[in-house]
mmCIF file with all atom_site columns, C-alpha atoms in Angstrom:
data_model
loop_
_atom_site.group_PDB
_atom_site.id
_atom_site.type_symbol
_atom_site.label_atom_id
_atom_site.label_alt_id
_atom_site.label_comp_id
_atom_site.label_asym_id
_atom_site.label_entity_id
_atom_site.label_seq_id
_atom_site.pdbx_PDB_ins_code
_atom_site.Cartn_x
_atom_site.Cartn_y
_atom_site.Cartn_z
_atom_site.occupancy
_atom_site.B_iso_or_equiv
_atom_site.pdbx_formal_charge
_atom_site.auth_seq_id
_atom_site.auth_comp_id
_atom_site.auth_asym_id
_atom_site.auth_atom_id
_atom_site.pdbx_PDB_model_num
ATOM 1   C CA . MET A 1 1   ? 19.369  18.201  -57.413 1.00 55.00 ? 1   MET A CA 1
ATOM 2   C CA . ASN A 1 2   ? 22.270  19.992  -56.164 1.00 66.00 ? 2   ASN A CA 1
ATOM 3   C CA . LYS A 1 3   ? 25.403  18.680  -53.982 1.00 67.00 ? 3   LYS A CA 1
ATOM 4   C CA . ASN A 1 4   ? 25.808  21.856  -51.860 1.00 68.00 ? 4   ASN A CA 1
ATOM 5   C CA . PHE A 1 5   ? 21.956  21.900  -51.507 1.00 68.00 ? 5   PHE A CA 1
ATOM 6   C CA . ARG A 1 6   ? 22.151  17.459  -50.323 1.00 71.00 ? 6   ARG A CA 1
ATOM 7   C CA . MET A 1 7   ? 24.745  18.698  -48.254 1.00 69.00 ? 7   MET A CA 1
ATOM 8   C CA . TYR A 1 8   ? 22.821  21.224  -46.627 1.00 69.00 ? 8   TYR A CA 1
ATOM 9   C CA . ILE A 1 9   ? 20.273  19.062  -45.692 1.00 73.00 ? 9   ILE A CA 1
ATOM 10  C CA . GLU A 1 10  ? 21.874  16.636  -44.062 1.00 73.00 ? 10  GLU A CA 1
ATOM 11  C CA . LEU A 1 11  ? 23.852  18.351  -41.982 1.00 65.00 ? 11  LEU A CA 1
ATOM 12  C CA . ILE A 1 12  ? 20.676  20.422  -40.523 1.00 73.00 ? 12  ILE A CA 1
ATOM 13  C CA . ILE A 1 13  ? 19.421  16.269  -40.377 1.00 73.00 ? 13  ILE A CA 1
ATOM 14  C CA . VAL A 1 14  ? 21.829  15.187  -38.465 1.00 63.00 ? 14  VAL A CA 1
ATOM 15  C CA . LEU A 1 15  ? 22.514  18.661  -36.206 1.00 63.00 ? 15  LEU A CA 1
ATOM 16  C CA . ILE A 1 16  ? 18.207  18.135  -35.118 1.00 70.00 ? 16  ILE A CA 1
ATOM 17  C CA . LEU A 1 17  ? 19.013  14.293  -34.419 1.00 61.00 ? 17  LEU A CA 1
ATOM 18  C CA . VAL A 1 18  ? 22.680  15.600  -31.958 1.00 59.00 ? 18  VAL A CA 1
ATOM 19  C CA . SER A 1 19  ? 20.094  18.257  -30.548 1.00 58.00 ? 19  SER A CA 1
ATOM 20  C CA . ALA A 1 20  ? 17.757  15.639  -30.199 1.00 52.00 ? 20  ALA A CA 1
ATOM 21  C CA . LYS A 1 21  ? 19.761  13.037  -27.935 1.00 54.00 ? 21  LYS A CA 1
ATOM 22  C CA . ALA A 1 22  ? 21.071  16.335  -26.058 1.00 53.00 ? 22  ALA A CA 1
ATOM 23  C CA . PHE A 1 23  ? 17.728  17.851  -25.222 1.00 55.00 ? 23  PHE A CA 1
ATOM 24  C CA . ALA A 1 24  ? 15.942  13.937  -24.539 1.00 53.00 ? 24  ALA A CA 1
ATOM 25  C CA . SER A 1 25  ? 19.222  13.037  -21.653 1.00 59.00 ? 25  SER A CA 1
ATOM 26  C CA . ASP A 1 26  ? 17.563  11.831  -18.464 1.00 80.00 ? 26  ASP A CA 1
ATOM 27  C CA . GLY A 1 27  ? 18.374  9.243   -16.958 1.00 84.00 ? 27  GLY A CA 1
ATOM 28  C CA . SER A 1 28  ? 17.779  6.940   -14.281 1.00 88.00 ? 28  SER A CA 1
ATOM 29  C CA . ILE A 1 29  ? 18.726  5.597   -11.208 1.00 89.00 ? 29  ILE A CA 1
ATOM 30  C CA . LYS A 1 30  ? 17.658  1.550   -10.521 1.00 90.00 ? 30  LYS A CA 1
ATOM 31  C CA . GLY A 1 31  ? 18.971  -0.371  -6.972  1.00 92.00 ? 31  GLY A CA 1
ATOM 32  C CA . VAL A 1 32  ? 17.523  -3.695  -4.997  1.00 93.00 ? 32  VAL A CA 1
ATOM 33  C CA . VAL A 1 33  ? 16.202  -3.075  -1.877  1.00 93.00 ? 33  VAL A CA 1
ATOM 34  C CA . ILE A 1 34  ? 17.189  -6.031  1.241   1.00 91.00 ? 34  ILE A CA 1
ATOM 35  C CA . ASP A 1 35  ? 16.648  -6.461  4.474   1.00 89.00 ? 35  ASP A CA 1
ATOM 36  C CA . ASN A 1 36  ? 19.828  -7.619  7.339   1.00 86.00 ? 36  ASN A CA 1
ATOM 37  C CA . GLU A 1 37  ? 18.448  -11.527 6.096   1.00 86.00 ? 37  GLU A CA 1
ATOM 38  C CA . GLY A 1 38  ? 18.855  -10.975 2.236   1.00 87.00 ? 38  GLY A CA 1
ATOM 39  C CA . VAL A 1 39  ? 15.452  -11.091 1.785   1.00 89.00 ? 39  VAL A CA 1
ATOM 40  C CA . SER A 1 40  ? 13.786  -8.688  -0.906  1.00 89.00 ? 40  SER A CA 1
ATOM 41  C CA . VAL A 1 41  ? 11.772  -5.355  0.454   1.00 89.00 ? 41  VAL A CA 1
ATOM 42  C CA . ILE A 1 42  ? 8.353   -5.224  -1.280  1.00 90.00 ? 42  ILE A CA 1
ATOM 43  C CA . GLY A 1 43  ? 6.781   -2.224  -1.460  1.00 90.00 ? 43  GLY A CA 1
ATOM 44  C CA . ALA A 1 44  ? 9.957   0.145   -0.123  1.00 91.00 ? 44  ALA A CA 1
ATOM 45  C CA . TYR A 1 45  ? 9.636   3.901   -0.797  1.00 92.00 ? 45  TYR A CA 1
ATOM 46  C CA . VAL A 1 46  ? 12.331  5.048   -2.573  1.00 92.00 ? 46  VAL A CA 1
ATOM 47  C CA . ILE A 1 47  ? 12.326  9.134   -2.942  1.00 91.00 ? 47  ILE A CA 1
ATOM 48  C CA . VAL A 1 48  ? 13.798  11.267  -4.459  1.00 91.00 ? 48  VAL A CA 1
ATOM 49  C CA . ASP A 1 49  ? 14.814  13.885  -2.184  1.00 88.00 ? 49  ASP A CA 1
ATOM 50  C CA . ASN A 1 50  ? 13.658  17.330  -3.207  1.00 82.00 ? 50  ASN A CA 1
ATOM 51  C CA . ILE A 1 51  ? 11.828  17.102  -5.724  1.00 82.00 ? 51  ILE A CA 1
ATOM 52  C CA . GLU A 1 52  ? 8.466   16.776  -4.367  1.00 81.00 ? 52  GLU A CA 1
ATOM 53  C CA . GLY A 1 53  ? 6.068   13.204  -6.218  1.00 81.00 ? 53  GLY A CA 1
ATOM 54  C CA . LYS A 1 54  ? 9.189   11.832  -7.369  1.00 87.00 ? 54  LYS A CA 1
ATOM 55  C CA . GLY A 1 55  ? 9.865   8.589   -6.237  1.00 89.00 ? 55  GLY A CA 1
ATOM 56  C CA . THR A 1 56  ? 8.506   4.810   -6.549  1.00 90.00 ? 56  THR A CA 1
ATOM 57  C CA . VAL A 1 57  ? 7.662   1.891   -4.892  1.00 92.00 ? 57  VAL A CA 1
ATOM 58  C CA . THR A 1 58  ? 10.275  -1.863  -5.052  1.00 92.00 ? 58  THR A CA 1
ATOM 59  C CA . ASP A 1 59  ? 8.745   -4.627  -6.526  1.00 92.00 ? 59  ASP A CA 1
ATOM 60  C CA . ILE A 1 60  ? 8.163   -8.493  -5.599  1.00 90.00 ? 60  ILE A CA 1
ATOM 61  C CA . ASP A 1 61  ? 12.384  -8.789  -6.252  1.00 90.00 ? 61  ASP A CA 1
ATOM 62  C CA . GLY A 1 62  ? 12.562  -5.576  -4.182  1.00 90.00 ? 62  GLY A CA 1
ATOM 63  C CA . ASN A 1 63  ? 14.231  -3.586  -7.433  1.00 92.00 ? 63  ASN A CA 1
ATOM 64  C CA . PHE A 1 64  ? 13.363  -0.094  -8.551  1.00 92.00 ? 64  PHE A CA 1
ATOM 65  C CA . ILE A 1 65  ? 14.212  2.075   -11.097 1.00 91.00 ? 65  ILE A CA 1
ATOM 66  C CA . LEU A 1 66  ? 13.930  6.011   -11.061 1.00 89.00 ? 66  LEU A CA 1
ATOM 67  C CA . LYS A 1 67  ? 13.238  7.518   -14.932 1.00 87.00 ? 67  LYS A CA 1
ATOM 68  C CA . ASN A 1 68  ? 12.946  10.602  -15.691 1.00 86.00 ? 68  ASN A CA 1
ATOM 69  C CA . LEU A 1 69  ? 15.744  12.695  -13.568 1.00 86.00 ? 69  LEU A CA 1
ATOM 70  C CA . LYS A 1 70  ? 17.440  15.200  -15.419 1.00 86.00 ? 70  LYS A CA 1
ATOM 71  C CA . ARG A 1 71  ? 21.154  15.352  -15.148 1.00 86.00 ? 71  ARG A CA 1
ATOM 72  C CA . GLY A 1 72  ? 22.467  16.658  -11.830 1.00 87.00 ? 72  GLY A CA 1
ATOM 73  C CA . VAL A 1 73  ? 23.213  14.913  -8.221  1.00 89.00 ? 73  VAL A CA 1
ATOM 74  C CA . TYR A 1 74  ? 20.334  13.723  -6.331  1.00 90.00 ? 74  TYR A CA 1
ATOM 75  C CA . SER A 1 75  ? 19.636  12.112  -3.147  1.00 91.00 ? 75  SER A CA 1
ATOM 76  C CA . ILE A 1 76  ? 16.854  9.973   -2.467  1.00 91.00 ? 76  ILE A CA 1
ATOM 77  C CA . THR A 1 77  ? 15.498  8.186   0.605   1.00 92.00 ? 77  THR A CA 1
ATOM 78  C CA . VAL A 1 78  ? 14.881  4.681   1.152   1.00 92.00 ? 78  VAL A CA 1
ATOM 79  C CA . SER A 1 79  ? 12.372  4.210   3.389   1.00 90.00 ? 79  SER A CA 1
ATOM 80  C CA . TYR A 1 80  ? 10.046  0.530   4.892   1.00 90.00 ? 80  TYR A CA 1
ATOM 81  C CA . ILE A 1 81  ? 8.076   0.565   7.786   1.00 86.00 ? 81  ILE A CA 1
ATOM 82  C CA . SER A 1 82  ? 9.607   -1.682  9.994   1.00 82.00 ? 82  SER A CA 1
ATOM 83  C CA . LEU A 1 83  ? 12.867  -1.640  8.685   1.00 85.00 ? 83  LEU A CA 1
ATOM 84  C CA . GLY A 1 84  ? 13.759  2.514   9.207   1.00 85.00 ? 84  GLY A CA 1
ATOM 85  C CA . LYS A 1 85  ? 15.114  4.762   6.247   1.00 88.00 ? 85  LYS A CA 1
ATOM 86  C CA . ARG A 1 86  ? 18.448  4.916   4.565   1.00 89.00 ? 86  ARG A CA 1
ATOM 87  C CA . LYS A 1 87  ? 19.337  8.006   2.522   1.00 91.00 ? 87  LYS A CA 1
ATOM 88  C CA . ILE A 1 88  ? 22.298  7.920   0.011   1.00 89.00 ? 88  ILE A CA 1
ATOM 89  C CA . LYS A 1 89  ? 23.110  11.304  -1.278  1.00 91.00 ? 89  LYS A CA 1
ATOM 90  C CA . ASP A 1 90  ? 25.441  12.610  -3.932  1.00 88.00 ? 90  ASP A CA 1
ATOM 91  C CA . ILE A 1 91  ? 24.564  10.175  -6.444  1.00 87.00 ? 91  ILE A CA 1
ATOM 92  C CA . LYS A 1 92  ? 25.364  11.851  -10.235 1.00 89.00 ? 92  LYS A CA 1
ATOM 93  C CA . VAL A 1 93  ? 22.991  11.302  -12.167 1.00 87.00 ? 93  VAL A CA 1
ATOM 94  C CA . SER A 1 94  ? 23.910  11.885  -16.438 1.00 83.00 ? 94  SER A CA 1
ATOM 95  C CA . ASP A 1 95  ? 22.738  9.838   -19.978 1.00 80.00 ? 95  ASP A CA 1
ATOM 96  C CA . ASP A 1 96  ? 22.266  6.295   -18.331 1.00 82.00 ? 96  ASP A CA 1
ATOM 97  C CA . VAL A 1 97  ? 21.351  4.241   -15.866 1.00 85.00 ? 97  VAL A CA 1
ATOM 98  C CA . ILE A 1 98  ? 22.876  5.098   -12.380 1.00 84.00 ? 98  ILE A CA 1
ATOM 99  C CA . ASP A 1 99  ? 22.814  1.317   -10.298 1.00 86.00 ? 99  ASP A CA 1
ATOM 100 C CA . LEU A 1 100 ? 23.396  1.670   -6.668  1.00 88.00 ? 100 LEU A CA 1
ATOM 101 C CA . GLY A 1 101 ? 23.494  -1.924  -6.111  1.00 89.00 ? 101 GLY A CA 1
ATOM 102 C CA . THR A 1 102 ? 21.749  -3.911  -2.949  1.00 90.00 ? 102 THR A CA 1
ATOM 103 C CA . ILE A 1 103 ? 20.738  -2.266  -0.003  1.00 89.00 ? 103 ILE A CA 1
ATOM 104 C CA . LYS A 1 104 ? 19.944  -3.190  2.537   1.00 90.00 ? 104 LYS A CA 1
ATOM 105 C CA . LEU A 1 105 ? 17.683  -1.163  5.647   1.00 88.00 ? 105 LEU A CA 1
ATOM 106 C CA . GLY A 1 106 ? 17.931  -2.555  8.854   1.00 82.00 ? 106 GLY A CA 1
ATOM 107 C CA . ALA A 1 107 ? 15.507  -3.170  11.611  1.00 72.00 ? 107 ALA A CA 1
ATOM 108 C CA . ASN A 1 108 ? 14.322  -0.444  13.514  1.00 62.00 ? 108 ASN A CA 1
ATOM 109 C CA . SER A 1 109 ? 13.659  -1.092  16.981  1.00 60.00 ? 109 SER A CA 1
ATOM 110 C CA . ILE A 1 110 ? 13.001  0.671   19.471  1.00 63.00 ? 110 ILE A CA 1
ATOM 111 C CA . GLU A 1 111 ? 13.018  0.017   23.119  1.00 68.00 ? 111 GLU A CA 1
ATOM 112 C CA . MET A 1 112 ? 9.517   0.324   25.470  1.00 72.00 ? 112 MET A CA 1
ATOM 113 C CA . GLN A 1 113 ? 8.996   0.282   29.143  1.00 81.00 ? 113 GLN A CA 1
ATOM 114 C CA . GLU A 1 114 ? 7.091   -1.154  32.029  1.00 85.00 ? 114 GLU A CA 1
ATOM 115 C CA . VAL A 1 115 ? 3.112   -1.709  30.601  1.00 84.00 ? 115 VAL A CA 1
ATOM 116 C CA . VAL A 1 116 ? 0.860   -1.946  33.432  1.00 87.00 ? 116 VAL A CA 1
ATOM 117 C CA . VAL A 1 117 ? -2.604  -3.478  31.622  1.00 86.00 ? 117 VAL A CA 1
ATOM 118 C CA . THR A 1 118 ? -5.232  -2.848  34.125  1.00 86.00 ? 118 THR A CA 1
ATOM 119 C CA . ALA A 1 119 ? -8.822  -3.682  34.211  1.00 83.00 ? 119 ALA A CA 1
ATOM 120 C CA . ARG A 1 120 ? -11.822 -3.715  36.328  1.00 81.00 ? 120 ARG A CA 1
ATOM 121 C CA . ALA A 1 121 ? -14.619 -6.654  36.279  1.00 73.00 ? 121 ALA A CA 1
ATOM 122 C CA . ILE A 1 122 ? -17.677 -5.174  35.876  1.00 73.00 ? 122 ILE A CA 1
ATOM 123 C CA . ASN A 1 123 ? -20.574 -7.097  37.981  1.00 71.00 ? 123 ASN A CA 1
ATOM 124 C CA . ASN A 1 124 ? -24.117 -5.293  37.255  1.00 68.00 ? 124 ASN A CA 1
ATOM 125 C CA . SER A 1 125 ? -24.917 -6.981  33.534  1.00 73.00 ? 125 SER A CA 1
ATOM 126 C CA . GLU A 1 126 ? -26.396 -10.265 33.328  1.00 70.00 ? 126 GLU A CA 1
ATOM 127 C CA . ASN A 1 127 ? -23.666 -12.071 32.587  1.00 73.00 ? 127 ASN A CA 1
ATOM 128 C CA . SER A 1 128 ? -21.499 -11.406 35.867  1.00 74.00 ? 128 SER A CA 1
ATOM 129 C CA . VAL A 1 129 ? -24.420 -12.298 37.510  1.00 69.00 ? 129 VAL A CA 1
ATOM 130 C CA . GLN A 1 130 ? -24.873 -15.720 35.490  1.00 70.00 ? 130 GLN A CA 1
ATOM 131 C CA . THR A 1 131 ? -21.172 -15.747 36.351  1.00 75.00 ? 131 THR A CA 1
ATOM 132 C CA . LEU A 1 132 ? -21.684 -15.178 39.931  1.00 69.00 ? 132 LEU A CA 1
ATOM 133 C CA . GLN A 1 133 ? -24.681 -17.988 40.466  1.00 64.00 ? 133 GLN A CA 1
ATOM 134 C CA . ARG A 1 134 ? -22.687 -20.703 38.831  1.00 71.00 ? 134 ARG A CA 1
ATOM 135 C CA . LYS A 1 135 ? -19.175 -19.985 40.789  1.00 71.00 ? 135 LYS A CA 1
ATOM 136 C CA . SER A 1 136 ? -21.288 -20.218 44.205  1.00 65.00 ? 136 SER A CA 1
ATOM 137 C CA . LEU A 1 137 ? -21.404 -22.635 46.681  1.00 65.00 ? 137 LEU A CA 1
ATOM 138 C CA . ASN A 1 138 ? -25.191 -21.980 47.442  1.00 65.00 ? 138 ASN A CA 1
ATOM 139 C CA . THR A 1 139 ? -28.167 -21.174 45.677  1.00 59.00 ? 139 THR A CA 1
ATOM 140 C CA . ILE A 1 140 ? -28.167 -18.097 44.370  1.00 61.00 ? 140 ILE A CA 1
ATOM 141 C CA . ASP A 1 141 ? -30.371 -15.303 42.680  1.00 60.00 ? 141 ASP A CA 1
ATOM 142 C CA . GLY A 1 142 ? -29.383 -12.137 41.634  1.00 62.00 ? 142 GLY A CA 1
ATOM 143 C CA . ILE A 1 143 ? -31.448 -9.288  39.370  1.00 64.00 ? 143 ILE A CA 1
ATOM 144 C CA . SER A 1 144 ? -29.122 -7.181  37.129  1.00 63.00 ? 144 SER A CA 1
ATOM 145 C CA . SER A 1 145 ? -29.467 -3.704  36.408  1.00 63.00 ? 145 SER A CA 1
ATOM 146 C CA . GLN A 1 146 ? -29.471 -5.126  32.427  1.00 64.00 ? 146 GLN A CA 1
ATOM 147 C CA . SER A 1 147 ? -31.950 -6.687  32.740  1.00 65.00 ? 147 SER A CA 1
ATOM 148 C CA . PHE A 1 148 ? -33.772 -4.751  35.560  1.00 63.00 ? 148 PHE A CA 1
ATOM 149 C CA . SER A 1 149 ? -34.006 -1.719  32.838  1.00 66.00 ? 149 SER A CA 1
ATOM 150 C CA . ILE A 1 150 ? -35.514 -5.434  30.052  1.00 69.00 ? 150 ILE A CA 1
ATOM 151 C CA . THR A 1 151 ? -38.074 -6.007  32.370  1.00 66.00 ? 151 THR A CA 1
ATOM 152 C CA . GLY A 1 152 ? -39.671 -1.868  33.133  1.00 65.00 ? 152 GLY A CA 1
ATOM 153 C CA . ASP A 1 153 ? -40.158 -2.364  36.264  1.00 66.00 ? 153 ASP A CA 1
ATOM 154 C CA . SER A 1 154 ? -40.802 1.539   38.095  1.00 64.00 ? 154 SER A CA 1
ATOM 155 C CA . ASP A 1 155 ? -38.851 0.936   41.572  1.00 68.00 ? 155 ASP A CA 1
ATOM 156 C CA . ALA A 1 156 ? -35.996 -1.730  43.124  1.00 65.00 ? 156 ALA A CA 1
ATOM 157 C CA . GLY A 1 157 ? -38.405 -3.432  45.014  1.00 66.00 ? 157 GLY A CA 1
ATOM 158 C CA . ALA A 1 158 ? -41.129 -4.356  42.071  1.00 68.00 ? 158 ALA A CA 1
ATOM 159 C CA . ALA A 1 159 ? -37.390 -5.448  40.372  1.00 68.00 ? 159 ALA A CA 1
ATOM 160 C CA . MET A 1 160 ? -36.968 -7.551  43.597  1.00 66.00 ? 160 MET A CA 1
ATOM 161 C CA . LYS A 1 161 ? -39.976 -9.781  43.427  1.00 65.00 ? 161 LYS A CA 1
ATOM 162 C CA . ARG A 1 162 ? -38.732 -12.034 40.373  1.00 66.00 ? 162 ARG A CA 1
ATOM 163 C CA . VAL A 1 163 ? -35.897 -12.921 42.510  1.00 68.00 ? 163 VAL A CA 1
ATOM 164 C CA . ILE A 1 164 ? -36.864 -16.283 43.620  1.00 64.00 ? 164 ILE A CA 1
ATOM 165 C CA . GLY A 1 165 ? -36.845 -16.745 47.301  1.00 63.00 ? 165 GLY A CA 1
ATOM 166 C CA . VAL A 1 166 ? -36.928 -12.961 48.270  1.00 68.00 ? 166 VAL A CA 1
ATOM 167 C CA . SER A 1 167 ? -40.184 -11.385 49.368  1.00 68.00 ? 167 SER A CA 1
ATOM 168 C CA . VAL A 1 168 ? -41.301 -7.777  49.417  1.00 68.00 ? 168 VAL A CA 1
ATOM 169 C CA . GLN A 1 169 ? -43.854 -6.533  51.606  1.00 71.00 ? 169 GLN A CA 1
ATOM 170 C CA . ASP A 1 170 ? -45.887 -3.036  50.838  1.00 71.00 ? 170 ASP A CA 1
ATOM 171 C CA . GLY A 1 171 ? -44.146 -1.936  48.064  1.00 65.00 ? 171 GLY A CA 1
ATOM 172 C CA . LYS A 1 172 ? -40.684 -1.030  50.079  1.00 67.00 ? 172 LYS A CA 1
ATOM 173 C CA . TYR A 1 173 ? -39.548 -4.165  53.074  1.00 71.00 ? 173 TYR A CA 1
ATOM 174 C CA . VAL A 1 174 ? -37.330 -7.037  51.252  1.00 67.00 ? 174 VAL A CA 1
ATOM 175 C CA . PHE A 1 175 ? -37.728 -10.356 53.556  1.00 65.00 ? 175 PHE A CA 1
#
């Protein structure tokens, strides 16, 4: 083999390897997310701003790594539902892994005004009639709208016949 030909082949191989390295110049960003107490935040979102679909979540130790980032300057947003958001700007990505170190997220609290809850007792159910009977000092009986519909009585006079101590005369007079 000719010495010059071999040198050209070696030069071409070196150029191919160097150009492959130049085209495959993707970098990464990594870090750890913790809360104010120093506890790892599991499942925090780490999103690269202005690149749709580029992001990750932290693992069980709070670690994350964003891979396959082209050379350039990036901003990321780290967020967790109860700890708020933190934006980190001007991260210069080159061929290596950029380690952001520890990222601390603080508590995201909202102070609310007084809340008033009101409720109204339902007094036409079977349970309310039974509760009234239990709490009454005298022996009482009653019929609820719930049991009125279950028995299938056509009017109130027919339903009142079922109440102990009540008599109905002519289907309309209750004594």
